[in-house]
PDB file of C-alpha atoms in Angstrom:
ATOM      1  CA  UNK D   1      17.811  -9.145   2.206  1.00  0.00           C
ATOM      2  CA  UNK D   2      14.267  -7.932   1.629  1.00  0.00           C
ATOM      3  CA  UNK D   3      13.871  -4.751  -0.374  1.00  0.00           C
ATOM      4  CA  UNK D   4      12.060  -2.993   2.439  1.00  0.00           C
ATOM      5  CA  UNK D   5      12.129  -4.167   6.033  1.00  0.00           C
ATOM      6  CA  UNK D   6      10.368  -3.054   9.156  1.00  0.00           C
ATOM      7  CA  UNK D   7      10.315  -4.254  12.740  1.00  0.00           C
ATOM      8  CA  UNK D   8       6.825  -5.738  13.021  1.00  0.00           C
ATOM      9  CA  UNK D   9       6.492  -4.773  16.699  1.00  0.00           C
ATOM     10  CA  UNK D  10       4.190  -4.396  18.465  1.00  0.00           C
ATOM     11  CA  UNK D  11       5.545  -1.283  20.063  1.00  0.00           C
ATOM     12  CA  UNK D  12       3.534  -0.813  23.234  1.00  0.00           C
ATOM     13  CA  UNK D  13       3.571   2.853  24.098  1.00  0.00           C
ATOM     14  CA  UNK D  14       2.012   4.597  27.084  1.00  0.00           C
ATOM     15  CA  UNK D  15      -0.229   7.478  26.184  1.00  0.00           C
ATOM     16  CA  UNK D  16       1.778  10.675  25.997  1.00  0.00           C
ATOM     17  CA  UNK D  17       5.088   8.930  25.376  1.00  0.00           C
ATOM     18  CA  UNK D  18       7.297   9.085  22.306  1.00  0.00           C
ATOM     19  CA  UNK D  19       7.871   6.169  19.970  1.00  0.00           C
ATOM     20  CA  UNK D  20      10.165   5.853  17.005  1.00  0.00           C
ATOM     21  CA  UNK D  21      10.819   3.116  14.526  1.00  0.00           C
ATOM     22  CA  UNK D  22      12.718   2.601  11.304  1.00  0.00           C
ATOM     23  CA  UNK D  23      12.319   1.180   7.869  1.00  0.00           C
ATOM     24  CA  UNK D  24      15.368  -0.032   5.972  1.00  0.00           C
ATOM     25  CA  UNK D  25      15.570  -0.280   2.202  1.00  0.00           C
ATOM     26  CA  UNK D  26      18.039  -2.046  -0.051  1.00  0.00           C
ATOM     27  CA  UNK D  27      17.907  -0.020  -3.271  1.00  0.00           C
ATOM     28  CA  UNK D  28      20.332   2.857  -2.957  1.00  0.00           C
ATOM     29  CA  UNK D  29      18.758   4.497  -6.016  1.00  0.00           C
ATOM     30  CA  UNK D  30      15.394   4.920  -4.281  1.00  0.00           C
ATOM     31  CA  UNK D  31      14.243   8.494  -4.331  1.00  0.00           C
ATOM     32  CA  UNK D  32      10.786   8.612  -2.827  1.00  0.00           C
ATOM     33  CA  UNK D  33       9.713   7.568   0.596  1.00  0.00           C
ATOM     34  CA  UNK D  34       6.412   7.627   2.383  1.00  0.00           C
ATOM     35  CA  UNK D  35       4.805   6.577   5.617  1.00  0.00           C
ATOM     36  CA  UNK D  36       1.307   5.146   5.443  1.00  0.00           C
ATOM     37  CA  UNK D  37      -0.968   4.304   8.312  1.00  0.00           C
ATOM     38  CA  UNK D  38      -3.184   1.224   8.198  1.00  0.00           C
ATOM     39  CA  UNK D  39      -5.886   0.538  10.747  1.00  0.00           C
ATOM     40  CA  UNK D  40      -7.059  -3.002  11.269  1.00  0.00           C
ATOM     41  CA  UNK D  41      -8.969  -4.297   8.241  1.00  0.00           C
ATOM     42  CA  UNK D  42      -8.815  -0.916   6.539  1.00  0.00           C
ATOM     43  CA  UNK D  43      -6.959   0.519   3.612  1.00  0.00           C
ATOM     44  CA  UNK D  44      -3.559   2.205   3.981  1.00  0.00           C
ATOM     45  CA  UNK D  45      -3.737   5.980   4.141  1.00  0.00           C
ATOM     46  CA  UNK D  46      -0.879   8.339   3.513  1.00  0.00           C
ATOM     47  CA  UNK D  47       0.514   9.750   6.722  1.00  0.00           C
ATOM     48  CA  UNK D  48       3.366  11.771   5.310  1.00  0.00           C
ATOM     49  CA  UNK D  49       6.035  11.939   2.672  1.00  0.00           C
ATOM     50  CA  UNK D  50       9.650  11.781   3.774  1.00  0.00           C
ATOM     51  CA  UNK D  51      11.911  14.521   2.516  1.00  0.00           C
ATOM     52  CA  UNK D  52      15.683  14.489   2.363  1.00  0.00           C
ATOM     53  CA  UNK D  53      16.038  17.127   5.032  1.00  0.00           C
ATOM     54  CA  UNK D  54      13.503  15.501   7.307  1.00  0.00           C
ATOM     55  CA  UNK D  55      10.049  16.871   7.913  1.00  0.00           C
ATOM     56  CA  UNK D  56       7.519  17.283  10.617  1.00  0.00           C
ATOM     57  CA  UNK D  57       3.748  17.219  10.618  1.00  0.00           C
ATOM     58  CA  UNK D  58       2.349  17.996  14.015  1.00  0.00           C
ATOM     59  CA  UNK D  59       3.406  15.244  16.379  1.00  0.00           C
ATOM     60  CA  UNK D  60       4.973  13.198  13.589  1.00  0.00           C
ATOM     61  CA  UNK D  61       8.546  13.555  12.405  1.00  0.00           C
ATOM     62  CA  UNK D  62      10.022  11.674   9.484  1.00  0.00           C
ATOM     63  CA  UNK D  63      13.719  11.375   8.736  1.00  0.00           C
ATOM     64  CA  UNK D  64      15.741   9.947   5.895  1.00  0.00           C
ATOM     65  CA  UNK D  65      19.226   8.536   6.344  1.00  0.00           C
ATOM     66  CA  UNK D  66      20.599   7.839   2.890  1.00  0.00           C
ATOM     67  CA  UNK D  67      23.978   6.661   4.081  1.00  0.00           C
ATOM     68  CA  UNK D  68      22.472   3.878   6.158  1.00  0.00           C
ATOM     69  CA  UNK D  69      19.457   3.480   3.877  1.00  0.00           C
ATOM     70  CA  UNK D  70      16.630   3.850   6.280  1.00  0.00           C
ATOM     71  CA  UNK D  71      13.763   6.150   7.052  1.00  0.00           C
ATOM     72  CA  UNK D  72      12.316   6.725  10.462  1.00  0.00           C
ATOM     73  CA  UNK D  73       9.071   7.869  11.973  1.00  0.00           C
ATOM     74  CA  UNK D  74       8.804   9.449  15.390  1.00  0.00           C
ATOM     75  CA  UNK D  75       5.509  10.033  17.134  1.00  0.00           C
ATOM     76  CA  UNK D  76       5.504  12.457  20.058  1.00  0.00           C
ATOM     77  CA  UNK D  77       2.840  12.739  22.730  1.00  0.00           C
ATOM     78  CA  UNK D  78       1.210   9.509  21.568  1.00  0.00           C
ATOM     79  CA  UNK D  79      -2.570   9.372  21.504  1.00  0.00           C
ATOM     80  CA  UNK D  80      -4.757   6.296  21.778  1.00  0.00           C
ATOM     81  CA  UNK D  81      -5.870   7.033  18.221  1.00  0.00           C
ATOM     82  CA  UNK D  82      -2.277   6.577  17.011  1.00  0.00           C
ATOM     83  CA  UNK D  83      -2.663   2.827  17.508  1.00  0.00           C
ATOM     84  CA  UNK D  84      -2.288   1.373  14.043  1.00  0.00           C
ATOM     85  CA  UNK D  85       0.171  -0.328  11.737  1.00  0.00           C
ATOM     86  CA  UNK D  86       2.616   2.016  10.051  1.00  0.00           C
ATOM     87  CA  UNK D  87       3.797   1.000   6.603  1.00  0.00           C
ATOM     88  CA  UNK D  88       6.764   2.503   4.874  1.00  0.00           C
ATOM     89  CA  UNK D  89       6.755   2.747   1.087  1.00  0.00           C
ATOM     90  CA  UNK D  90       9.897   3.125  -1.000  1.00  0.00           C
ATOM     91  CA  UNK D  91      10.015   3.534  -4.751  1.00  0.00           C
ATOM     92  CA  UNK D  92      12.119   0.849  -6.397  1.00  0.00           C
ATOM     93  CA  UNK D  93      12.044   2.050  -9.991  1.00  0.00           C
ATOM     94  CA  UNK D  94      11.179   5.114 -12.014  1.00  0.00           C
ATOM     95  CA  UNK D  95       7.810   3.754 -13.059  1.00  0.00           C
ATOM     96  CA  UNK D  96       5.949   4.444  -9.886  1.00  0.00           C
ATOM     97  CA  UNK D  97       6.547   1.023  -8.437  1.00  0.00           C
ATOM     98  CA  UNK D  98       6.605   1.188  -4.688  1.00  0.00           C
ATOM     99  CA  UNK D  99       7.684  -1.513  -2.331  1.00  0.00           C
ATOM    100  CA  UNK D 100       5.891  -1.544   0.979  1.00  0.00           C
ATOM    101  CA  UNK D 101       7.244  -2.813   4.235  1.00  0.00           C
ATOM    102  CA  UNK D 102       5.165  -5.307   6.188  1.00  0.00           C
ATOM    103  CA  UNK D 103       4.415  -2.647   8.746  1.00  0.00           C
ATOM    104  CA  UNK D 104       5.206  -1.791  12.344  1.00  0.00           C
ATOM    105  CA  UNK D 105       2.365  -2.174  14.778  1.00  0.00           C
ATOM    106  CA  UNK D 106       2.010   0.531  17.401  1.00  0.00           C
ATOM    107  CA  UNK D 107      -0.288   0.069  20.380  1.00  0.00           C
ATOM    108  CA  UNK D 108      -0.850   3.104  22.564  1.00  0.00           C
ATOM    109  CA  UNK D 109      -2.108   2.200  26.006  1.00  0.00           C
ATOM    110  CA  UNK D 110      -3.909   4.390  28.552  1.00  0.00           C
TER     111      UNK D 110
ATOM    112  CA  UNK C   1     -18.161  10.951  -2.744  1.00  0.00           C
ATOM    113  CA  UNK C   2     -15.727   8.121  -2.120  1.00  0.00           C
ATOM    114  CA  UNK C   3     -12.457   8.723  -3.952  1.00  0.00           C
ATOM    115  CA  UNK C   4     -11.507   5.141  -4.793  1.00  0.00           C
ATOM    116  CA  UNK C   5     -14.269   2.599  -4.506  1.00  0.00           C
ATOM    117  CA  UNK C   6     -14.067  -1.111  -5.062  1.00  0.00           C
ATOM    118  CA  UNK C   7     -16.657  -3.846  -4.956  1.00  0.00           C
ATOM    119  CA  UNK C   8     -17.384  -6.239  -3.494  1.00  0.00           C
ATOM    120  CA  UNK C   9     -16.005  -5.684  -0.015  1.00  0.00           C
ATOM    121  CA  UNK C  10     -16.130  -9.404   0.747  1.00  0.00           C
ATOM    122  CA  UNK C  11     -15.939 -12.271  -1.680  1.00  0.00           C
ATOM    123  CA  UNK C  12     -16.241 -15.885  -0.574  1.00  0.00           C
ATOM    124  CA  UNK C  13     -16.018 -18.487  -3.268  1.00  0.00           C
ATOM    125  CA  UNK C  14     -15.036 -22.039  -4.068  1.00  0.00           C
ATOM    126  CA  UNK C  15     -11.773 -23.165  -5.593  1.00  0.00           C
ATOM    127  CA  UNK C  16     -11.888 -23.250  -9.349  1.00  0.00           C
ATOM    128  CA  UNK C  17     -14.427 -20.452  -9.731  1.00  0.00           C
ATOM    129  CA  UNK C  18     -13.895 -17.264 -11.721  1.00  0.00           C
ATOM    130  CA  UNK C  19     -14.535 -13.937 -10.040  1.00  0.00           C
ATOM    131  CA  UNK C  20     -14.124 -10.223 -10.674  1.00  0.00           C
ATOM    132  CA  UNK C  21     -13.409  -7.234  -8.484  1.00  0.00           C
ATOM    133  CA  UNK C  22     -14.319  -3.789  -9.720  1.00  0.00           C
ATOM    134  CA  UNK C  23     -12.612  -0.501  -8.979  1.00  0.00           C
ATOM    135  CA  UNK C  24     -13.501   3.057  -9.820  1.00  0.00           C
ATOM    136  CA  UNK C  25     -11.848   6.348  -8.917  1.00  0.00           C
ATOM    137  CA  UNK C  26     -13.375   9.801  -9.192  1.00  0.00           C
ATOM    138  CA  UNK C  27     -10.196  11.728  -8.514  1.00  0.00           C
ATOM    139  CA  UNK C  28      -9.340  12.280 -12.150  1.00  0.00           C
ATOM    140  CA  UNK C  29      -6.100  10.334 -11.675  1.00  0.00           C
ATOM    141  CA  UNK C  30      -4.264   8.878 -14.617  1.00  0.00           C
ATOM    142  CA  UNK C  31      -2.799   5.812 -12.937  1.00  0.00           C
ATOM    143  CA  UNK C  32      -4.506   2.936 -11.165  1.00  0.00           C
ATOM    144  CA  UNK C  33      -3.087  -0.093  -9.403  1.00  0.00           C
ATOM    145  CA  UNK C  34      -3.962  -3.426  -7.917  1.00  0.00           C
ATOM    146  CA  UNK C  35      -2.186  -4.490  -4.744  1.00  0.00           C
ATOM    147  CA  UNK C  36      -2.466  -7.758  -2.855  1.00  0.00           C
ATOM    148  CA  UNK C  37      -2.062  -7.945   0.917  1.00  0.00           C
ATOM    149  CA  UNK C  38      -1.563 -11.439   2.190  1.00  0.00           C
ATOM    150  CA  UNK C  39      -1.971 -12.871   5.665  1.00  0.00           C
ATOM    151  CA  UNK C  40       1.512 -11.689   6.607  1.00  0.00           C
ATOM    152  CA  UNK C  41       0.408  -8.135   5.771  1.00  0.00           C
ATOM    153  CA  UNK C  42       2.838  -7.659   2.885  1.00  0.00           C
ATOM    154  CA  UNK C  43       1.335  -5.244   0.412  1.00  0.00           C
ATOM    155  CA  UNK C  44       2.560  -6.219  -3.046  1.00  0.00           C
ATOM    156  CA  UNK C  45       1.901  -4.511  -6.317  1.00  0.00           C
ATOM    157  CA  UNK C  46       0.307  -6.649  -8.983  1.00  0.00           C
ATOM    158  CA  UNK C  47      -0.507  -4.291 -11.851  1.00  0.00           C
ATOM    159  CA  UNK C  48      -0.627  -0.656 -12.747  1.00  0.00           C
ATOM    160  CA  UNK C  49      -2.366   1.052 -15.624  1.00  0.00           C
ATOM    161  CA  UNK C  50      -1.868   4.549 -16.907  1.00  0.00           C
ATOM    162  CA  UNK C  51      -4.686   5.907 -18.993  1.00  0.00           C
ATOM    163  CA  UNK C  52      -5.857   2.400 -19.874  1.00  0.00           C
ATOM    164  CA  UNK C  53      -2.354   1.221 -20.746  1.00  0.00           C
ATOM    165  CA  UNK C  54      -0.633  -1.529 -18.762  1.00  0.00           C
ATOM    166  CA  UNK C  55       2.540  -0.174 -17.160  1.00  0.00           C
ATOM    167  CA  UNK C  56       3.480  -2.585 -14.407  1.00  0.00           C
ATOM    168  CA  UNK C  57       2.846  -6.287 -14.567  1.00  0.00           C
ATOM    169  CA  UNK C  58       4.483  -8.076 -11.703  1.00  0.00           C
ATOM    170  CA  UNK C  59       5.074 -11.775 -11.594  1.00  0.00           C
ATOM    171  CA  UNK C  60       1.448 -12.642 -11.206  1.00  0.00           C
ATOM    172  CA  UNK C  61      -0.153 -15.868 -12.504  1.00  0.00           C
ATOM    173  CA  UNK C  62      -1.900 -15.295 -15.788  1.00  0.00           C
ATOM    174  CA  UNK C  63      -5.103 -16.375 -14.098  1.00  0.00           C
ATOM    175  CA  UNK C  64      -5.204 -12.724 -13.013  1.00  0.00           C
ATOM    176  CA  UNK C  65      -6.261 -10.381 -15.768  1.00  0.00           C
ATOM    177  CA  UNK C  66      -6.728  -6.669 -15.225  1.00  0.00           C
ATOM    178  CA  UNK C  67      -9.006  -4.701 -17.508  1.00  0.00           C
ATOM    179  CA  UNK C  68      -9.231  -0.947 -17.784  1.00  0.00           C
ATOM    180  CA  UNK C  69     -12.179   0.199 -19.897  1.00  0.00           C
ATOM    181  CA  UNK C  70     -11.299   3.832 -19.180  1.00  0.00           C
ATOM    182  CA  UNK C  71      -8.868   5.655 -16.942  1.00  0.00           C
ATOM    183  CA  UNK C  72     -11.354   5.840 -14.096  1.00  0.00           C
ATOM    184  CA  UNK C  73     -11.879   2.089 -13.904  1.00  0.00           C
ATOM    185  CA  UNK C  74      -9.572  -0.846 -13.337  1.00  0.00           C
ATOM    186  CA  UNK C  75     -11.163  -4.231 -12.802  1.00  0.00           C
ATOM    187  CA  UNK C  76      -9.485  -7.452 -11.808  1.00  0.00           C
ATOM    188  CA  UNK C  77     -10.665 -10.781 -13.104  1.00  0.00           C
ATOM    189  CA  UNK C  78      -9.384 -13.983 -11.570  1.00  0.00           C
ATOM    190  CA  UNK C  79      -9.832 -17.368 -13.231  1.00  0.00           C
ATOM    191  CA  UNK C  80      -9.670 -20.769 -11.607  1.00  0.00           C
ATOM    192  CA  UNK C  81      -9.336 -19.457  -8.091  1.00  0.00           C
ATOM    193  CA  UNK C  82      -6.911 -21.237  -5.772  1.00  0.00           C
ATOM    194  CA  UNK C  83      -6.646 -21.370  -2.013  1.00  0.00           C
ATOM    195  CA  UNK C  84      -3.495 -19.233  -2.153  1.00  0.00           C
ATOM    196  CA  UNK C  85      -5.421 -16.407  -3.785  1.00  0.00           C
ATOM    197  CA  UNK C  86      -7.105 -15.698  -0.463  1.00  0.00           C
ATOM    198  CA  UNK C  87      -6.003 -12.214   0.546  1.00  0.00           C
ATOM    199  CA  UNK C  88      -7.158  -8.626   0.655  1.00  0.00           C
ATOM    200  CA  UNK C  89      -6.962  -6.917  -2.720  1.00  0.00           C
ATOM    201  CA  UNK C  90      -6.594  -3.150  -2.762  1.00  0.00           C
ATOM    202  CA  UNK C  91      -7.170  -0.905  -5.699  1.00  0.00           C
ATOM    203  CA  UNK C  92      -5.280   2.388  -5.673  1.00  0.00           C
ATOM    204  CA  UNK C  93      -4.772   5.424  -7.840  1.00  0.00           C
ATOM    205  CA  UNK C  94      -2.247   8.208  -8.213  1.00  0.00           C
ATOM    206  CA  UNK C  95      -2.116  11.390 -10.223  1.00  0.00           C
ATOM    207  CA  UNK C  96       0.636  10.526 -12.648  1.00  0.00           C
ATOM    208  CA  UNK C  97       2.504   7.627 -14.048  1.00  0.00           C
ATOM    209  CA  UNK C  98       6.226   7.328 -13.446  1.00  0.00           C
ATOM    210  CA  UNK C  99       6.069  10.099 -10.923  1.00  0.00           C
ATOM    211  CA  UNK C 100       7.899   8.739  -7.991  1.00  0.00           C
ATOM    212  CA  UNK C 101       6.667  11.492  -5.755  1.00  0.00           C
ATOM    213  CA  UNK C 102       3.051  10.588  -6.194  1.00  0.00           C
ATOM    214  CA  UNK C 103       1.152   9.346  -3.203  1.00  0.00           C
ATOM    215  CA  UNK C 104      -1.340   6.526  -3.502  1.00  0.00           C
ATOM    216  CA  UNK C 105      -5.021   6.658  -2.682  1.00  0.00           C
ATOM    217  CA  UNK C 106      -6.385   3.253  -1.778  1.00  0.00           C
ATOM    218  CA  UNK C 107      -9.819   1.738  -2.006  1.00  0.00           C
ATOM    219  CA  UNK C 108     -11.220   0.052   1.080  1.00  0.00           C
ATOM    220  CA  UNK C 109     -10.158  -3.390  -0.055  1.00  0.00           C
ATOM    221  CA  UNK C 110     -11.819  -6.627  -1.103  1.00  0.00           C
ATOM    222  CA  UNK C 111     -11.339  -9.549   1.228  1.00  0.00           C
ATOM    223  CA  UNK C 112     -11.244 -12.651  -0.946  1.00  0.00           C
ATOM    224  CA  UNK C 113     -11.652 -16.028   0.730  1.00  0.00           C
ATOM    225  CA  UNK C 114     -11.266 -19.125  -1.406  1.00  0.00           C
ATOM    226  CA  UNK C 115     -12.662 -22.280   0.167  1.00  0.00           C
TER     227      UNK C 115
END
């Protein structure tokens, strides 16, 4: 099993709809989780951290399920500009080493 | 006022050549990284340095040698380039070492194509 796995998609989402996807991780000792957004041929940019109790940032909601070892990202009221690849990042040791998933592609259509 | 800048943006070279990629950050961060993103989009850590000291050294061929002249710079030198080295290389920085809550700031990437 890979350390961090994501459904590659693409998730084709009509504008205004809601989309959600998960990222599973194998290391039960992982403590830090992040969602990054990567546009085509660009660098990843932090979207949001994922906190134990779940957190929201505008239209984006992140959740952590420790028991099942996954994090999720939900995007409400999708905009065309949300089209991107969403990478999850999970720390796999205490030395700042993060493992990234291969990303989930989201395509928002008019 | 780019936070993490790396050069060149594109690098096309022949097999067997030696090349370098430079990275600089003006965020005052203590830790810098090199990541490789291959054609399958996996972003894998290669090295990290904290205040010029090597912290993480993944299983990377020793043809890859990072060099950190100061904490604001982390360069990557690659000897005897191979076809499989073709990828996008991202430099990144974070505030602290061993701080698992630290987010990463990435440079815009260097697309390396080995012919």
